[in-house]
mmCIF file of C-alpha atoms in Angstrom:
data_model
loop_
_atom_site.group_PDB
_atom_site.id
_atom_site.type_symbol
_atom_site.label_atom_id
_atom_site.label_comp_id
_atom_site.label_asym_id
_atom_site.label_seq_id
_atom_site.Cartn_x
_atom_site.Cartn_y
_atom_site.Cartn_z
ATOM 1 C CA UNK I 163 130.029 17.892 165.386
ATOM 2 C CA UNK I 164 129.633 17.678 161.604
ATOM 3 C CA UNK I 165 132.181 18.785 158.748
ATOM 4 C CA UNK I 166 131.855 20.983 156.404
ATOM 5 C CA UNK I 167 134.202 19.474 153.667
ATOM 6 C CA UNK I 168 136.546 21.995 152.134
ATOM 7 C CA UNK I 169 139.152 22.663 148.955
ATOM 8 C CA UNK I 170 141.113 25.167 147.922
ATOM 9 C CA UNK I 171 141.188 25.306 144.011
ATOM 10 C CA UNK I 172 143.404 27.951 142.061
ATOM 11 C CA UNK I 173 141.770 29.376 139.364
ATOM 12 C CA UNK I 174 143.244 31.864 136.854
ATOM 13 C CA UNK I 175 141.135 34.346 138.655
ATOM 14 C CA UNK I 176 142.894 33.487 142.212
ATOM 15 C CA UNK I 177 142.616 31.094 144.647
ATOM 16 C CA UNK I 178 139.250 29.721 146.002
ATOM 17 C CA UNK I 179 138.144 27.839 149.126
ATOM 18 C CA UNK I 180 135.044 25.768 148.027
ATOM 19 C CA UNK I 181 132.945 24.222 150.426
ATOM 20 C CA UNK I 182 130.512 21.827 151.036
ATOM 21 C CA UNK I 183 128.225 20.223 153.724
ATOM 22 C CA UNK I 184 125.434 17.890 153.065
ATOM 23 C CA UNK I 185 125.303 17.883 149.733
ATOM 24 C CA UNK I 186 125.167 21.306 149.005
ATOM 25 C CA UNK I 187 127.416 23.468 148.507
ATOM 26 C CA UNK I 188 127.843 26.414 151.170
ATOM 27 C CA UNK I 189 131.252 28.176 150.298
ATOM 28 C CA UNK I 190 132.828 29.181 146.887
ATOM 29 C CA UNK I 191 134.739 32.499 147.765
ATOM 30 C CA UNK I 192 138.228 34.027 147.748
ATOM 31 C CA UNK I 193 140.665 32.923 149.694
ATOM 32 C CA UNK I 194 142.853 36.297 150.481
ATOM 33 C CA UNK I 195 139.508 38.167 151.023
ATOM 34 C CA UNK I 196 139.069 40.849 153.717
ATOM 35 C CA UNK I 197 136.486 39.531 156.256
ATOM 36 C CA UNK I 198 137.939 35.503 155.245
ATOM 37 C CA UNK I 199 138.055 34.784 159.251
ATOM 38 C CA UNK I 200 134.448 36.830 159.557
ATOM 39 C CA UNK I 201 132.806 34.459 157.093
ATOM 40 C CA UNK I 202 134.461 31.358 157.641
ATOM 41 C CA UNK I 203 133.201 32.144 161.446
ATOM 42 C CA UNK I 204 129.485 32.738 160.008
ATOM 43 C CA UNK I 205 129.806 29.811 157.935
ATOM 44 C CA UNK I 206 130.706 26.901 161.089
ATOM 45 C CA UNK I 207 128.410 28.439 163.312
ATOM 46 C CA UNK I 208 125.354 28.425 161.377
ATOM 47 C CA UNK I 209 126.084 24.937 160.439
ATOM 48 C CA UNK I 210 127.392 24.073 163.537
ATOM 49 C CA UNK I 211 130.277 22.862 161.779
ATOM 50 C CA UNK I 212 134.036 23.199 161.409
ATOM 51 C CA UNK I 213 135.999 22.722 158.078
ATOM 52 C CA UNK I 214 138.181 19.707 157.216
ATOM 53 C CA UNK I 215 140.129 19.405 153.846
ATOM 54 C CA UNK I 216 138.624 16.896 152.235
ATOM 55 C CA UNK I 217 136.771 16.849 148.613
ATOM 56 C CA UNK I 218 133.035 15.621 147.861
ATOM 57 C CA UNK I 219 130.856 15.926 144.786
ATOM 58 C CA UNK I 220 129.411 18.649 145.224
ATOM 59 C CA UNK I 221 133.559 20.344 145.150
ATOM 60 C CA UNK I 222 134.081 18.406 142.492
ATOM 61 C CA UNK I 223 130.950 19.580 140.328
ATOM 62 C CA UNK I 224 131.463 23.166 141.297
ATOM 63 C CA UNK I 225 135.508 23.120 140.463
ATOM 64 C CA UNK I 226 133.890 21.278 136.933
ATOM 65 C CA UNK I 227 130.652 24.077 136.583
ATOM 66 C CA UNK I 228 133.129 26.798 137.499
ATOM 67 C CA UNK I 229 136.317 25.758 134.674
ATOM 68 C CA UNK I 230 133.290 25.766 132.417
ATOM 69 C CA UNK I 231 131.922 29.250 133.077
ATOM 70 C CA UNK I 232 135.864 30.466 133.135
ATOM 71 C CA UNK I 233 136.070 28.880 129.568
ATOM 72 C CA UNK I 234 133.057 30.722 128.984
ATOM 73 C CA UNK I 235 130.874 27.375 127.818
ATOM 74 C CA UNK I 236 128.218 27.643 130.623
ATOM 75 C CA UNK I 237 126.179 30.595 131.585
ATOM 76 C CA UNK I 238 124.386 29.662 134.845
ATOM 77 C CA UNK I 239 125.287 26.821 137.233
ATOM 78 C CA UNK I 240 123.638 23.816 138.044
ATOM 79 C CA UNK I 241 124.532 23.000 142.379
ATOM 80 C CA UNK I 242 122.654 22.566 145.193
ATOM 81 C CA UNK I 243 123.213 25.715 147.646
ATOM 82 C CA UNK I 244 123.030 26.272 151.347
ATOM 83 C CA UNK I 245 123.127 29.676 152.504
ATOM 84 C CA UNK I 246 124.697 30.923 155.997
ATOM 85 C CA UNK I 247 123.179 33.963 156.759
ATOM 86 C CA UNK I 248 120.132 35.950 158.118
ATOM 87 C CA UNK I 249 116.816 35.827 156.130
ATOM 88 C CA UNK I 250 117.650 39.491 155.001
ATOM 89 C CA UNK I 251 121.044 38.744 153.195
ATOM 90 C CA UNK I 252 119.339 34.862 152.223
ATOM 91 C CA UNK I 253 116.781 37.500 150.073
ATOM 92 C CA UNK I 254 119.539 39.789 148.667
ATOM 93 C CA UNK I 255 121.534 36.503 147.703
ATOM 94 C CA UNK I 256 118.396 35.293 146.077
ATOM 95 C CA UNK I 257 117.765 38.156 144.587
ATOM 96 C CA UNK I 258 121.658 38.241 143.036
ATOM 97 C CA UNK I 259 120.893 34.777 141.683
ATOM 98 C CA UNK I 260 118.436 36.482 139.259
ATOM 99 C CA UNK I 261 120.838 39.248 137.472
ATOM 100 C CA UNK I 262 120.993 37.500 133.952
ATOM 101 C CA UNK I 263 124.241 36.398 132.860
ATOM 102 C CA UNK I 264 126.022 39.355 131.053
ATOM 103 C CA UNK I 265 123.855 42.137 132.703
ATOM 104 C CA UNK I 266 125.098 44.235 135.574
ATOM 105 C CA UNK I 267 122.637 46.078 138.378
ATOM 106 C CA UNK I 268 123.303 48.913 140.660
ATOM 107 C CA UNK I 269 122.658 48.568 144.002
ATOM 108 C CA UNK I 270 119.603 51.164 143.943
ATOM 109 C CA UNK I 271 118.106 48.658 141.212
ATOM 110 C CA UNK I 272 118.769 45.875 143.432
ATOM 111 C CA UNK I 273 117.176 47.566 146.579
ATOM 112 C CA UNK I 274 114.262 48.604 143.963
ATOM 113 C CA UNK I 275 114.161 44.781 143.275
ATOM 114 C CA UNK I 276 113.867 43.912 146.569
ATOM 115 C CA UNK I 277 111.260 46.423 147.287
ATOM 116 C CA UNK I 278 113.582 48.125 149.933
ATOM 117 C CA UNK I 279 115.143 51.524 148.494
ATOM 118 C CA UNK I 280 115.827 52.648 152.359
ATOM 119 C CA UNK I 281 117.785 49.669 152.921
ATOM 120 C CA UNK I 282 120.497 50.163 150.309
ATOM 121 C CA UNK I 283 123.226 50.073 152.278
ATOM 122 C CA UNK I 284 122.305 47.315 153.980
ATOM 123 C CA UNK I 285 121.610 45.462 151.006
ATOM 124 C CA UNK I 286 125.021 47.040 149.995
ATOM 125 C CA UNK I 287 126.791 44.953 153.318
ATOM 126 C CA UNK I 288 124.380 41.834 152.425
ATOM 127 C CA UNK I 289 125.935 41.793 148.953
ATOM 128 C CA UNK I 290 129.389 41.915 150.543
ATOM 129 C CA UNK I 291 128.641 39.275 153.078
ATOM 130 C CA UNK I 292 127.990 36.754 149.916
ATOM 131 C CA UNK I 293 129.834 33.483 151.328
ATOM 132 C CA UNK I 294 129.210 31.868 147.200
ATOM 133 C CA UNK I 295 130.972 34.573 144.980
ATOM 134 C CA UNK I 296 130.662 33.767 141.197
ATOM 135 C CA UNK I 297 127.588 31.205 141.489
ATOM 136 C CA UNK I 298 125.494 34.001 143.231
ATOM 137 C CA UNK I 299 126.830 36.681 141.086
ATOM 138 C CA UNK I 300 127.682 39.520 143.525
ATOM 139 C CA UNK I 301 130.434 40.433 141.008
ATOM 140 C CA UNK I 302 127.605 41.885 138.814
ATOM 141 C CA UNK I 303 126.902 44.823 141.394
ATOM 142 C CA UNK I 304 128.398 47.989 140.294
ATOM 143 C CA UNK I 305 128.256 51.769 141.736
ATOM 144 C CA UNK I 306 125.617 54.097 140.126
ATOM 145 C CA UNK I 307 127.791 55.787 137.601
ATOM 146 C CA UNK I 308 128.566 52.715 136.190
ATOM 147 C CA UNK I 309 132.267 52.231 138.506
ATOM 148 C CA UNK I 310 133.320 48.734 139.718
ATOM 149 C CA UNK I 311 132.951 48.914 143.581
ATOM 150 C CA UNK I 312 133.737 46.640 145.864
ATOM 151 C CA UNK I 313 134.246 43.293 145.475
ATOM 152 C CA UNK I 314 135.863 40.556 148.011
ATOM 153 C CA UNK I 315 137.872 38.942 145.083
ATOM 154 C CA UNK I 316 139.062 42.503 144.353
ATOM 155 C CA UNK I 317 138.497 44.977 141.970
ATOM 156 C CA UNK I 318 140.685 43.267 138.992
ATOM 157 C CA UNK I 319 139.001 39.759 139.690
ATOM 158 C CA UNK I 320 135.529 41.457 139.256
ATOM 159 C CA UNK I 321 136.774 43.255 136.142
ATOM 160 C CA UNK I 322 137.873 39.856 134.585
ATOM 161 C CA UNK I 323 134.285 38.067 135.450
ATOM 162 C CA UNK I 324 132.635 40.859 133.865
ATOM 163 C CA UNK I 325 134.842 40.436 130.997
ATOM 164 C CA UNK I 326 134.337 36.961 130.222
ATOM 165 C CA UNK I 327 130.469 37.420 130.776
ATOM 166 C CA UNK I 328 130.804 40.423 128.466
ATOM 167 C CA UNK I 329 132.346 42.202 125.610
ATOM 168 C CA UNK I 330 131.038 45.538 127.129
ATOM 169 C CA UNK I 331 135.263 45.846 127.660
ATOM 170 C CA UNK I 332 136.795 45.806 124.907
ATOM 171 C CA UNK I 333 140.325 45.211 126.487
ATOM 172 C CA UNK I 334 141.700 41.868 126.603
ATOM 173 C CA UNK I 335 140.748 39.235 129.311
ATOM 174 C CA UNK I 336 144.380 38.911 130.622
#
């Protein structure tokens, strides 16, 4: 059986577990998340992997890609992705990957994006389900009347990512 080569990396957002497996990278997500032993289960069977602690390039660039995007100096990221799921949340990932840096989307414009209104809660669960937070900008999802909802690195996490993409709040990062 293969590895999938994991780190954990503290961040002054929380603690991540970044992973990767070959050559790409297939996990950048909370570590205290609800669902962590879900996911991590969804990530080593569809790879038919299990995790060992051990870094890579790939870590290393992301942990690099990532300080830069907390520093806000970089504005999209630059890593090779695999993504562990079905070809329904692999679409609402991809479809993620395209909110613009700065910009947040509802999930009704999301469904509308994905040509799918009826599906908006599953697109809702899809979005939840997101195995590479921050890279594939889930954080960027936010309820109809314009509330933070939901988010696996919690609500003040998503609140701080939105804050250093924005200065739609005006309070202060930390």
């Amino acid at each position: 059986m293969e590895n999938i080569k994991i780190q954990y990396y503290k961040t002054i957002l929380g603690e991540l577990i970044i992973g990767s497996f070959n050559d790409k990278l297939c996990l950048c997500d909370w570590k205290y998340r609800k669902g962590r032993d879900s996911l991590d289960h969804r990530i080593k069977n569809f790879l038919k992997a299990n995790y060992v602690e051990q870094s890579s390039p790939v870590i290393e660039k992301t942990i690099f890609q990532l300080e830069e995007y907390i520093n806000k100096k970089r504005e999209s990221f630059s890593i090779p992705l695999i993504l562990c799921g079905s070809e329904f949340q692999k679409s609402v990932w991809k479809e993620l990957a395209h909110i613009p840096y700065g910009k947040t989307y509802t999930y009704l414009q999301l469904s509308k994006n994905l040509k799918n209104v009826k599906a908006i809660r599953a697109i809702a669960s899809a979005n939840g389900a997101n195995a590479i937070s921050i890279i594939i900008p889930c954080h960027r999802i936010i309820g109809s009347n314009g509330d933070l909802v939901g988010y696996a690195g919690g609500l003040a996490t998503k609140r701080k990512l939105l804050q250093i993409e924005s200065s739609y709040f005006q309070e202060s990062l930390f």
